[in-house]
PDB file of C-alpha atoms in Angstrom:
ATOM      1  CA  MET A   1      10.690   6.979   1.742  1.00  0.00           C
ATOM      2  CA  GLY A   2      10.986   6.051   5.417  1.00  0.00           C
ATOM      3  CA  ILE A   3       7.127   5.330   5.587  1.00  0.00           C
ATOM      4  CA  LEU A   4       7.770   1.920   7.245  1.00  0.00           C
ATOM      5  CA  ASP A   5       7.503   1.727  10.947  1.00  0.00           C
ATOM      6  CA  MET A   6      10.676  -0.408  12.057  1.00  0.00           C
ATOM      7  CA  PRO A   7       9.763  -2.230  14.141  1.00  0.00           C
ATOM      8  CA  PRO A   8       7.472  -4.124  13.276  1.00  0.00           C
ATOM      9  CA  ALA A   9       8.835  -3.854   9.684  1.00  0.00           C
ATOM     10  CA  ARG A  10      12.344  -4.742   8.935  1.00  0.00           C
ATOM     11  CA  ILE A  11      14.625  -4.812   6.063  1.00  0.00           C
ATOM     12  CA  PRO A  12      16.830  -7.916   6.456  1.00  0.00           C
ATOM     13  CA  ARG A  13      19.102  -7.717   3.324  1.00  0.00           C
ATOM     14  CA  GLY A  14      19.521  -5.842   0.099  1.00  0.00           C
ATOM     15  CA  ALA A  15      20.114  -2.161  -0.626  1.00  0.00           C
ATOM     16  CA  ILE A  16      18.198   0.861  -1.842  1.00  0.00           C
ATOM     17  CA  ARG A  17      20.630   2.823  -4.029  1.00  0.00           C
ATOM     18  CA  TYR A  18      20.208   6.385  -5.176  1.00  0.00           C
ATOM     19  CA  CYS A  19      23.055   7.910  -7.249  1.00  0.00           C
ATOM     20  CA  GLY A  20      25.388   5.068  -5.919  1.00  0.00           C
ATOM     21  CA  THR A  21      24.582   5.765  -2.135  1.00  0.00           C
ATOM     22  CA  ASP A  22      22.716   3.131  -0.100  1.00  0.00           C
ATOM     23  CA  LEU A  23      19.942   5.039   1.530  1.00  0.00           C
ATOM     24  CA  LEU A  24      19.596   2.181   4.188  1.00  0.00           C
ATOM     25  CA  GLN A  25      23.064   3.045   5.529  1.00  0.00           C
ATOM     26  CA  LEU A  26      22.397   6.801   5.998  1.00  0.00           C
ATOM     27  CA  PRO A  27      21.384   8.409   9.335  1.00  0.00           C
ATOM     28  CA  GLU A  28      17.740   9.546   9.267  1.00  0.00           C
ATOM     29  CA  ASP A  29      18.565  13.212   9.172  1.00  0.00           C
ATOM     30  CA  VAL A  30      20.510  12.699   5.878  1.00  0.00           C
ATOM     31  CA  ARG A  31      17.700  10.595   4.472  1.00  0.00           C
ATOM     32  CA  ARG A  32      15.232  13.331   5.486  1.00  0.00           C
ATOM     33  CA  LYS A  33      17.152  15.679   3.165  1.00  0.00           C
ATOM     34  CA  THR A  34      16.921  13.262   0.450  1.00  0.00           C
ATOM     35  CA  ARG A  35      13.106  12.895   0.518  1.00  0.00           C
ATOM     36  CA  GLY A  36      11.573  15.726  -1.287  1.00  0.00           C
ATOM     37  CA  PRO A  37      14.477  17.411  -2.966  1.00  0.00           C
ATOM     38  CA  HIS A  38      15.560  14.122  -4.644  1.00  0.00           C
ATOM     39  CA  ILE A  39      12.856  11.518  -4.220  1.00  0.00           C
ATOM     40  CA  ALA A  40       9.193  12.400  -3.854  1.00  0.00           C
ATOM     41  CA  MET A  41       6.031  10.317  -3.675  1.00  0.00           C
ATOM     42  CA  ILE A  42       2.299  10.514  -4.673  1.00  0.00           C
ATOM     43  CA  PHE A  43      -0.067   8.185  -2.585  1.00  0.00           C
ATOM     44  CA  GLN A  44      -3.079   6.342  -3.611  1.00  0.00           C
ATOM     45  CA  ASP A  45      -5.723   8.095  -1.640  1.00  0.00           C
ATOM     46  CA  ALA A  46      -5.287  11.950  -1.634  1.00  0.00           C
ATOM     47  CA  LEU A  47      -8.101  12.634   0.838  1.00  0.00           C
ATOM     48  CA  SER A  48      -6.326  10.494   3.547  1.00  0.00           C
ATOM     49  CA  SER A  49      -2.817  11.814   2.544  1.00  0.00           C
ATOM     50  CA  LEU A  50      -3.758  15.428   2.935  1.00  0.00           C
ATOM     51  CA  ASN A  51      -4.116  16.964   6.419  1.00  0.00           C
ATOM     52  CA  PRO A  52      -7.802  18.010   6.675  1.00  0.00           C
ATOM     53  CA  VAL A  53      -7.376  20.856   9.273  1.00  0.00           C
ATOM     54  CA  PHE A  54      -4.872  22.758   7.148  1.00  0.00           C
ATOM     55  CA  PRO A  55      -5.576  24.680   3.837  1.00  0.00           C
ATOM     56  CA  VAL A  56      -3.949  22.981   0.823  1.00  0.00           C
ATOM     57  CA  GLY A  57      -1.831  26.033   0.052  1.00  0.00           C
ATOM     58  CA  TRP A  58      -0.246  25.937   3.752  1.00  0.00           C
ATOM     59  CA  GLN A  59       0.529  22.161   2.979  1.00  0.00           C
ATOM     60  CA  ILE A  60       2.179  22.822  -0.307  1.00  0.00           C
ATOM     61  CA  ALA A  61       3.965  25.915   1.034  1.00  0.00           C
ATOM     62  CA  GLU A  62       5.458  23.744   3.984  1.00  0.00           C
ATOM     63  CA  MET A  63       7.787  22.290   1.502  1.00  0.00           C
ATOM     64  CA  PHE A  64       9.340  25.505   0.791  1.00  0.00           C
ATOM     65  CA  ARG A  65       9.370  26.671   4.326  1.00  0.00           C
ATOM     66  CA  VAL A  66      11.165  23.514   5.741  1.00  0.00           C
ATOM     67  CA  HIS A  67      13.544  22.639   2.864  1.00  0.00           C
ATOM     68  CA  ARG A  68      14.187  26.136   1.457  1.00  0.00           C
ATOM     69  CA  GLY A  69      13.734  28.250   4.430  1.00  0.00           C
ATOM     70  CA  MET A  70      11.293  30.674   2.686  1.00  0.00           C
ATOM     71  CA  ASN A  71       9.003  33.001   4.593  1.00  0.00           C
ATOM     72  CA  LYS A  72       5.230  32.382   4.693  1.00  0.00           C
ATOM     73  CA  ALA A  73       4.351  34.795   1.917  1.00  0.00           C
ATOM     74  CA  ASN A  74       7.014  33.657  -0.691  1.00  0.00           C
ATOM     75  CA  ALA A  75       6.200  30.116   0.090  1.00  0.00           C
ATOM     76  CA  LEU A  76       2.361  30.649  -0.420  1.00  0.00           C
ATOM     77  CA  ALA A  77       3.162  32.385  -3.725  1.00  0.00           C
ATOM     78  CA  GLU A  78       5.096  29.272  -4.728  1.00  0.00           C
ATOM     79  CA  ALA A  79       2.167  27.250  -3.696  1.00  0.00           C
ATOM     80  CA  VAL A  80      -0.122  29.240  -5.980  1.00  0.00           C
ATOM     81  CA  ARG A  81       2.355  28.880  -8.835  1.00  0.00           C
ATOM     82  CA  LEU A  82       2.443  25.112  -8.424  1.00  0.00           C
ATOM     83  CA  MET A  83      -1.286  24.924  -8.240  1.00  0.00           C
ATOM     84  CA  GLU A  84      -1.424  26.652 -11.547  1.00  0.00           C
ATOM     85  CA  GLN A  85       1.170  24.474 -13.086  1.00  0.00           C
ATOM     86  CA  VAL A  86      -1.057  21.294 -12.246  1.00  0.00           C
ATOM     87  CA  HIS A  87      -4.051  22.964 -13.776  1.00  0.00           C
ATOM     88  CA  ILE A  88      -6.210  23.786 -10.801  1.00  0.00           C
ATOM     89  CA  PRO A  89      -8.596  26.673 -11.803  1.00  0.00           C
ATOM     90  CA  ALA A  90      -8.548  29.930  -9.811  1.00  0.00           C
ATOM     91  CA  ALA A  91      -5.547  28.882  -7.832  1.00  0.00           C
ATOM     92  CA  LYS A  92      -5.101  32.185  -6.051  1.00  0.00           C
ATOM     93  CA  GLU A  93      -8.723  32.084  -4.635  1.00  0.00           C
ATOM     94  CA  ARG A  94      -8.559  28.258  -3.872  1.00  0.00           C
ATOM     95  CA  VAL A  95      -5.130  28.283  -2.182  1.00  0.00           C
ATOM     96  CA  LYS A  96      -6.854  28.741   1.073  1.00  0.00           C
ATOM     97  CA  ALA A  97      -9.371  26.067   0.674  1.00  0.00           C
ATOM     98  CA  TYR A  98      -9.416  22.738   2.544  1.00  0.00           C
ATOM     99  CA  PRO A  99      -8.955  19.263   1.077  1.00  0.00           C
ATOM    100  CA  HIS A 100     -12.722  18.374   1.494  1.00  0.00           C
ATOM    101  CA  GLN A 101     -13.569  21.271  -0.601  1.00  0.00           C
ATOM    102  CA  PHE A 102     -11.939  19.682  -3.715  1.00  0.00           C
ATOM    103  CA  SER A 103     -13.112  17.011  -6.031  1.00  0.00           C
ATOM    104  CA  GLY A 104     -11.007  13.629  -6.137  1.00  0.00           C
ATOM    105  CA  GLY A 105      -9.191  14.572  -9.283  1.00  0.00           C
ATOM    106  CA  MET A 106      -8.315  18.214  -7.823  1.00  0.00           C
ATOM    107  CA  ARG A 107      -6.921  16.496  -4.717  1.00  0.00           C
ATOM    108  CA  GLN A 108      -4.769  14.280  -6.681  1.00  0.00           C
ATOM    109  CA  ARG A 109      -3.370  17.381  -8.526  1.00  0.00           C
ATOM    110  CA  ILE A 110      -2.651  18.920  -5.234  1.00  0.00           C
ATOM    111  CA  MET A 111      -0.727  15.802  -4.227  1.00  0.00           C
ATOM    112  CA  ILE A 112       1.212  15.960  -7.340  1.00  0.00           C
ATOM    113  CA  ALA A 113       1.886  19.824  -6.685  1.00  0.00           C
ATOM    114  CA  MET A 114       3.284  18.924  -3.315  1.00  0.00           C
ATOM    115  CA  ALA A 115       5.345  16.055  -4.681  1.00  0.00           C
ATOM    116  CA  ILE A 116       7.056  18.304  -7.430  1.00  0.00           C
ATOM    117  CA  ALA A 117       7.570  21.321  -5.259  1.00  0.00           C
ATOM    118  CA  LEU A 118      11.230  20.662  -4.650  1.00  0.00           C
ATOM    119  CA  ASP A 119      11.992  19.471  -8.284  1.00  0.00           C
ATOM    120  CA  PRO A 120      12.786  15.865  -7.292  1.00  0.00           C
ATOM    121  CA  ALA A 121      14.717  13.709  -9.733  1.00  0.00           C
ATOM    122  CA  VAL A 122      12.623  10.817  -9.047  1.00  0.00           C
ATOM    123  CA  LEU A 123       8.775  10.625  -8.566  1.00  0.00           C
ATOM    124  CA  ILE A 124       6.959   7.409  -7.192  1.00  0.00           C
ATOM    125  CA  ALA A 125       3.413   7.404  -8.030  1.00  0.00           C
ATOM    126  CA  ASP A 126       1.459   4.598  -6.147  1.00  0.00           C
ATOM    127  CA  GLU A 127      -1.807   3.895  -7.794  1.00  0.00           C
ATOM    128  CA  PRO A 128      -2.327   7.625  -8.457  1.00  0.00           C
ATOM    129  CA  THR A 129      -5.564   7.057 -10.314  1.00  0.00           C
ATOM    130  CA  THR A 130      -7.249   4.153  -8.478  1.00  0.00           C
ATOM    131  CA  ALA A 131     -10.127   6.188  -7.053  1.00  0.00           C
ATOM    132  CA  LEU A 132     -10.712   8.292 -10.048  1.00  0.00           C
ATOM    133  CA  ASP A 133     -13.183   7.817 -13.009  1.00  0.00           C
ATOM    134  CA  VAL A 134     -11.771   6.994 -16.433  1.00  0.00           C
ATOM    135  CA  THR A 135     -11.798  10.621 -17.792  1.00  0.00           C
ATOM    136  CA  VAL A 136      -9.941  11.936 -14.823  1.00  0.00           C
ATOM    137  CA  GLN A 137      -7.582   9.068 -14.838  1.00  0.00           C
ATOM    138  CA  ALA A 138      -6.544  10.065 -18.305  1.00  0.00           C
ATOM    139  CA  GLN A 139      -6.093  13.648 -17.231  1.00  0.00           C
ATOM    140  CA  ILE A 140      -3.809  12.756 -14.352  1.00  0.00           C
ATOM    141  CA  MET A 141      -1.685  10.492 -16.437  1.00  0.00           C
ATOM    142  CA  LYS A 142      -1.311  12.986 -18.947  1.00  0.00           C
ATOM    143  CA  LEU A 143      -0.311  15.568 -16.410  1.00  0.00           C
ATOM    144  CA  LEU A 144       2.334  13.213 -14.960  1.00  0.00           C
ATOM    145  CA  GLN A 145       3.715  12.704 -18.465  1.00  0.00           C
ATOM    146  CA  GLU A 146       3.888  16.494 -19.160  1.00  0.00           C
ATOM    147  CA  LEU A 147       5.670  17.115 -15.744  1.00  0.00           C
ATOM    148  CA  GLN A 148       8.096  14.247 -16.430  1.00  0.00           C
ATOM    149  CA  HIS A 149       9.207  15.519 -19.768  1.00  0.00           C
ATOM    150  CA  GLU A 150       9.158  19.153 -18.736  1.00  0.00           C
ATOM    151  CA  ARG A 151      11.446  18.500 -15.692  1.00  0.00           C
ATOM    152  CA  GLN A 152      13.496  15.493 -16.998  1.00  0.00           C
ATOM    153  CA  MET A 153      12.181  13.541 -13.979  1.00  0.00           C
ATOM    154  CA  GLY A 154      12.277   9.741 -13.518  1.00  0.00           C
ATOM    155  CA  LEU A 155       8.859   8.290 -12.805  1.00  0.00           C
ATOM    156  CA  ILE A 156       8.107   5.069 -10.973  1.00  0.00           C
ATOM    157  CA  LEU A 157       4.619   4.103 -11.501  1.00  0.00           C
ATOM    158  CA  ILE A 158       3.091   1.453  -9.116  1.00  0.00           C
ATOM    159  CA  THR A 159      -0.172  -0.049 -10.474  1.00  0.00           C
ATOM    160  CA  HIS A 160      -2.100  -3.192 -11.116  1.00  0.00           C
ATOM    161  CA  ASP A 161      -3.622  -1.685 -14.284  1.00  0.00           C
ATOM    162  CA  LEU A 162      -1.456  -2.617 -17.287  1.00  0.00           C
ATOM    163  CA  GLY A 163      -3.692  -0.698 -19.526  1.00  0.00           C
ATOM    164  CA  VAL A 164      -2.866   2.493 -17.540  1.00  0.00           C
ATOM    165  CA  VAL A 165       0.865   1.951 -18.034  1.00  0.00           C
ATOM    166  CA  ALA A 166       0.885   1.072 -21.683  1.00  0.00           C
ATOM    167  CA  ASP A 167       1.289   4.661 -22.877  1.00  0.00           C
ATOM    168  CA  VAL A 168       3.419   5.934 -19.988  1.00  0.00           C
ATOM    169  CA  ALA A 169       6.178   3.175 -19.226  1.00  0.00           C
ATOM    170  CA  ASP A 170       9.479   2.582 -20.732  1.00  0.00           C
ATOM    171  CA  ARG A 171      10.220  -0.626 -18.899  1.00  0.00           C
ATOM    172  CA  ILE A 172       7.928  -2.709 -16.780  1.00  0.00           C
ATOM    173  CA  ALA A 173       8.705  -4.924 -13.876  1.00  0.00           C
ATOM    174  CA  VAL A 174       5.714  -7.424 -12.866  1.00  0.00           C
ATOM    175  CA  MET A 175       5.663  -8.349  -9.244  1.00  0.00           C
ATOM    176  CA  TYR A 176       3.738 -11.016  -7.530  1.00  0.00           C
ATOM    177  CA  ALA A 177       3.804 -11.998  -3.740  1.00  0.00           C
ATOM    178  CA  GLY A 178       6.522  -9.442  -3.290  1.00  0.00           C
ATOM    179  CA  ARG A 179       8.900 -10.732  -5.976  1.00  0.00           C
ATOM    180  CA  ILE A 180       9.602  -9.646  -9.475  1.00  0.00           C
ATOM    181  CA  MET A 181       8.266 -12.328 -11.879  1.00  0.00           C
ATOM    182  CA  GLU A 182       9.193 -10.539 -15.266  1.00  0.00           C
ATOM    183  CA  LYS A 183      11.037  -7.466 -16.479  1.00  0.00           C
ATOM    184  CA  ALA A 184      11.313  -6.210 -19.973  1.00  0.00           C
ATOM    185  CA  ASP A 185      10.706  -2.958 -22.109  1.00  0.00           C
ATOM    186  CA  VAL A 186       7.140  -2.133 -22.708  1.00  0.00           C
ATOM    187  CA  PHE A 187       6.845  -3.364 -26.227  1.00  0.00           C
ATOM    188  CA  GLU A 188       8.459  -6.485 -25.592  1.00  0.00           C
ATOM    189  CA  LEU A 189       6.373  -7.326 -22.403  1.00  0.00           C
ATOM    190  CA  TYR A 190       3.096  -6.652 -24.319  1.00  0.00           C
ATOM    191  CA  LYS A 191       4.018  -8.568 -27.400  1.00  0.00           C
ATOM    192  CA  ARG A 192       5.717 -11.543 -25.792  1.00  0.00           C
ATOM    193  CA  PRO A 193       4.692 -11.944 -22.203  1.00  0.00           C
ATOM    194  CA  ALA A 194       6.903 -14.817 -20.755  1.00  0.00           C
ATOM    195  CA  HIS A 195       5.263 -15.441 -17.368  1.00  0.00           C
ATOM    196  CA  ALA A 196       1.730 -16.855 -16.951  1.00  0.00           C
ATOM    197  CA  TYR A 197       0.798 -14.028 -14.449  1.00  0.00           C
ATOM    198  CA  THR A 198       1.821 -11.161 -16.844  1.00  0.00           C
ATOM    199  CA  LYS A 199      -0.022 -12.926 -19.583  1.00  0.00           C
ATOM    200  CA  GLY A 200      -3.117 -13.106 -17.175  1.00  0.00           C
ATOM    201  CA  LEU A 201      -2.964  -9.476 -16.459  1.00  0.00           C
ATOM    202  CA  ILE A 202      -2.771  -8.460 -20.171  1.00  0.00           C
ATOM    203  CA  ASP A 203      -5.569 -10.892 -21.155  1.00  0.00           C
ATOM    204  CA  SER A 204      -7.681  -9.189 -18.355  1.00  0.00           C
ATOM    205  CA  ILE A 205      -7.586  -5.786 -20.068  1.00  0.00           C
ATOM    206  CA  PRO A 206     -11.053  -5.205 -21.832  1.00  0.00           C
ATOM    207  CA  ARG A 207     -10.663  -5.013 -25.621  1.00  0.00           C
ATOM    208  CA  LEU A 208     -12.939  -3.352 -28.198  1.00  0.00           C
ATOM    209  CA  ASP A 209     -12.384  -6.333 -30.642  1.00  0.00           C
ATOM    210  CA  HIS A 210     -13.660  -8.684 -28.002  1.00  0.00           C
ATOM    211  CA  LYS A 211     -17.093  -6.888 -27.521  1.00  0.00           C
ATOM    212  CA  GLY A 212     -19.691  -9.242 -26.192  1.00  0.00           C
ATOM    213  CA  GLN A 213     -17.166 -11.890 -24.901  1.00  0.00           C
ATOM    214  CA  THR A 214     -16.701 -12.947 -21.390  1.00  0.00           C
ATOM    215  CA  LEU A 215     -13.906 -10.965 -19.797  1.00  0.00           C
ATOM    216  CA  TYR A 216     -10.906 -13.117 -18.779  1.00  0.00           C
ATOM    217  CA  ALA A 217     -10.073 -13.321 -15.123  1.00  0.00           C
ATOM    218  CA  ILE A 218      -7.163 -14.976 -13.307  1.00  0.00           C
ATOM    219  CA  GLY A 219      -8.367 -17.747 -11.056  1.00  0.00           C
ATOM    220  CA  GLY A 220      -7.921 -18.199  -7.381  1.00  0.00           C
ATOM    221  CA  LEU A 221      -6.762 -15.611  -4.827  1.00  0.00           C
ATOM    222  CA  PRO A 222      -3.404 -13.973  -4.003  1.00  0.00           C
ATOM    223  CA  PRO A 223      -1.360 -15.862  -1.579  1.00  0.00           C
ATOM    224  CA  ASN A 224      -1.113 -15.150   2.120  1.00  0.00           C
ATOM    225  CA  LEU A 225       2.267 -13.523   2.447  1.00  0.00           C
ATOM    226  CA  MET A 226       2.745 -15.337   5.889  1.00  0.00           C
ATOM    227  CA  ARG A 227       2.274 -18.648   3.898  1.00  0.00           C
ATOM    228  CA  ILE A 228       3.767 -18.177   0.398  1.00  0.00           C
ATOM    229  CA  PRO A 229       3.490 -21.523  -1.538  1.00  0.00           C
ATOM    230  CA  THR A 230       6.606 -23.559  -2.131  1.00  0.00           C
ATOM    231  CA  GLY A 231       8.125 -23.575  -5.505  1.00  0.00           C
ATOM    232  CA  CYS A 232       6.880 -20.760  -7.877  1.00  0.00           C
ATOM    233  CA  GLU A 233       4.667 -18.347  -5.797  1.00  0.00           C
ATOM    234  CA  PHE A 234       2.095 -18.245  -8.681  1.00  0.00           C
ATOM    235  CA  ASN A 235       1.725 -22.007  -9.130  1.00  0.00           C
ATOM    236  CA  PRO A 236      -1.716 -22.563  -7.367  1.00  0.00           C
ATOM    237  CA  ARG A 237      -3.268 -20.199  -9.896  1.00  0.00           C
ATOM    238  CA  CYS A 238      -1.186 -21.121 -12.968  1.00  0.00           C
ATOM    239  CA  ARG A 239      -2.552 -23.258 -15.771  1.00  0.00           C
ATOM    240  CA  PHE A 240       0.917 -24.011 -16.988  1.00  0.00           C
ATOM    241  CA  ALA A 241       1.961 -25.435 -13.578  1.00  0.00           C
ATOM    242  CA  GLN A 242       3.526 -28.831 -13.355  1.00  0.00           C
ATOM    243  CA  GLU A 243       5.355 -30.775 -10.509  1.00  0.00           C
ATOM    244  CA  ILE A 244       8.640 -28.785 -11.048  1.00  0.00           C
ATOM    245  CA  CYS A 245       6.740 -25.434 -10.300  1.00  0.00           C
ATOM    246  CA  ARG A 246       5.479 -26.816  -7.034  1.00  0.00           C
ATOM    247  CA  ARG A 247       8.714 -28.024  -5.924  1.00  0.00           C
ATOM    248  CA  GLU A 248      11.468 -25.706  -7.273  1.00  0.00           C
ATOM    249  CA  ARG A 249      11.263 -21.858  -7.247  1.00  0.00           C
ATOM    250  CA  PRO A 250      12.334 -20.531 -10.682  1.00  0.00           C
ATOM    251  CA  GLN A 251      15.068 -17.980 -10.989  1.00  0.00           C
ATOM    252  CA  LEU A 252      14.765 -14.639 -12.810  1.00  0.00           C
ATOM    253  CA  LEU A 253      16.603 -15.559 -16.044  1.00  0.00           C
ATOM    254  CA  GLU A 254      17.031 -14.027 -19.529  1.00  0.00           C
ATOM    255  CA  VAL A 255      14.493 -15.505 -21.839  1.00  0.00           C
ATOM    256  CA  ARG A 256      15.303 -12.986 -24.686  1.00  0.00           C
ATOM    257  CA  PRO A 257      17.738 -10.112 -24.979  1.00  0.00           C
ATOM    258  CA  ASP A 258      17.036  -7.794 -22.144  1.00  0.00           C
ATOM    259  CA  HIS A 259      13.885  -9.735 -21.209  1.00  0.00           C
ATOM    260  CA  LEU A 260      13.812 -11.605 -17.719  1.00  0.00           C
ATOM    261  CA  ALA A 261      11.304 -14.040 -16.449  1.00  0.00           C
ATOM    262  CA  ALA A 262      11.002 -16.360 -13.444  1.00  0.00           C
ATOM    263  CA  CYS A 263       9.137 -19.160 -14.989  1.00  0.00           C
ATOM    264  CA  HIS A 264       9.935 -22.781 -15.780  1.00  0.00           C
ATOM    265  CA  PHE A 265       7.692 -22.672 -18.826  1.00  0.00           C
ATOM    266  CA  ALA A 266       8.510 -19.228 -20.188  1.00  0.00           C
ATOM    267  CA  GLU A 267       8.912 -20.529 -23.807  1.00  0.00           C
ATOM    268  CA  GLU A 268       5.371 -22.185 -23.634  1.00  0.00           C
ATOM    269  CA  VAL A 269       3.782 -18.927 -22.387  1.00  0.00           C
ATOM    270  CA  MET A 270       5.513 -16.871 -25.058  1.00  0.00           C
ATOM    271  CA  GLN A 271       4.583 -19.406 -27.882  1.00  0.00           C
ATOM    272  CA  GLU A 272       0.904 -19.139 -26.643  1.00  0.00           C
ATOM    273  CA  ALA A 273       1.117 -15.367 -26.667  1.00  0.00           C
ATOM    274  CA  ARG A 274       2.523 -15.554 -30.318  1.00  0.00           C
ATOM    275  CA  ASN A 275      -0.339 -17.736 -31.389  1.00  0.00           C
ATOM    276  CA  ALA A 276      -2.990 -15.623 -29.711  1.00  0.00           C
TER     277      ALA A 276
END
């Protein structure tokens, strides 16, 4: 998405491929044409992502003015249409309102309207429900699902809450310290987690059948990314860890068909999950 300042950030290796093209090799003017019409993003904090000095309708309409060359009137009409599509009441009257005049849930809907304005093929949603209460969270996730199915759009959801993604995801990649630790389809991952970190995240989800019991929490703290532990990145917090975990970094390997895990003791983790 081009939101990293380089320098100080850098991408020393690897590729970011979209439809077979490595975006990292494209000049900035070409990448700019890819963002919006092809790949769009919803950010975590809508209030800080929206410009406080411009009406929300002006900000949504900017997508059409810049990328489609529409005049102001037509672009504003498109903004109203999108606000109605994401279920903002009285969109025609509120199109000239400012971000601070909306609730957190409504601001997130405006962010979604901006993201889908140019009908992207891929939508990246970065913690889209973090600052919202549970009821509004459910409404936003339902809206994203509806839009995904209506527009046949790919959705990449970035979140720490496995409870939120249970009803949304087809495949899940669990990351820790900047590295993929486990990857599987949603049913396989919840049924047979093969990495201790994944199992810890699942065990941390509140359950109705555990009422009155102490909620599980993963011990320790995430590592400083400037001083990542040797061996497995998760080993200081892992109750399965042994000497090999502190010495050798496990590779991401297939532990079951189409189920990958980077863990020396994946079989033991899966066995415990089966017995739980």
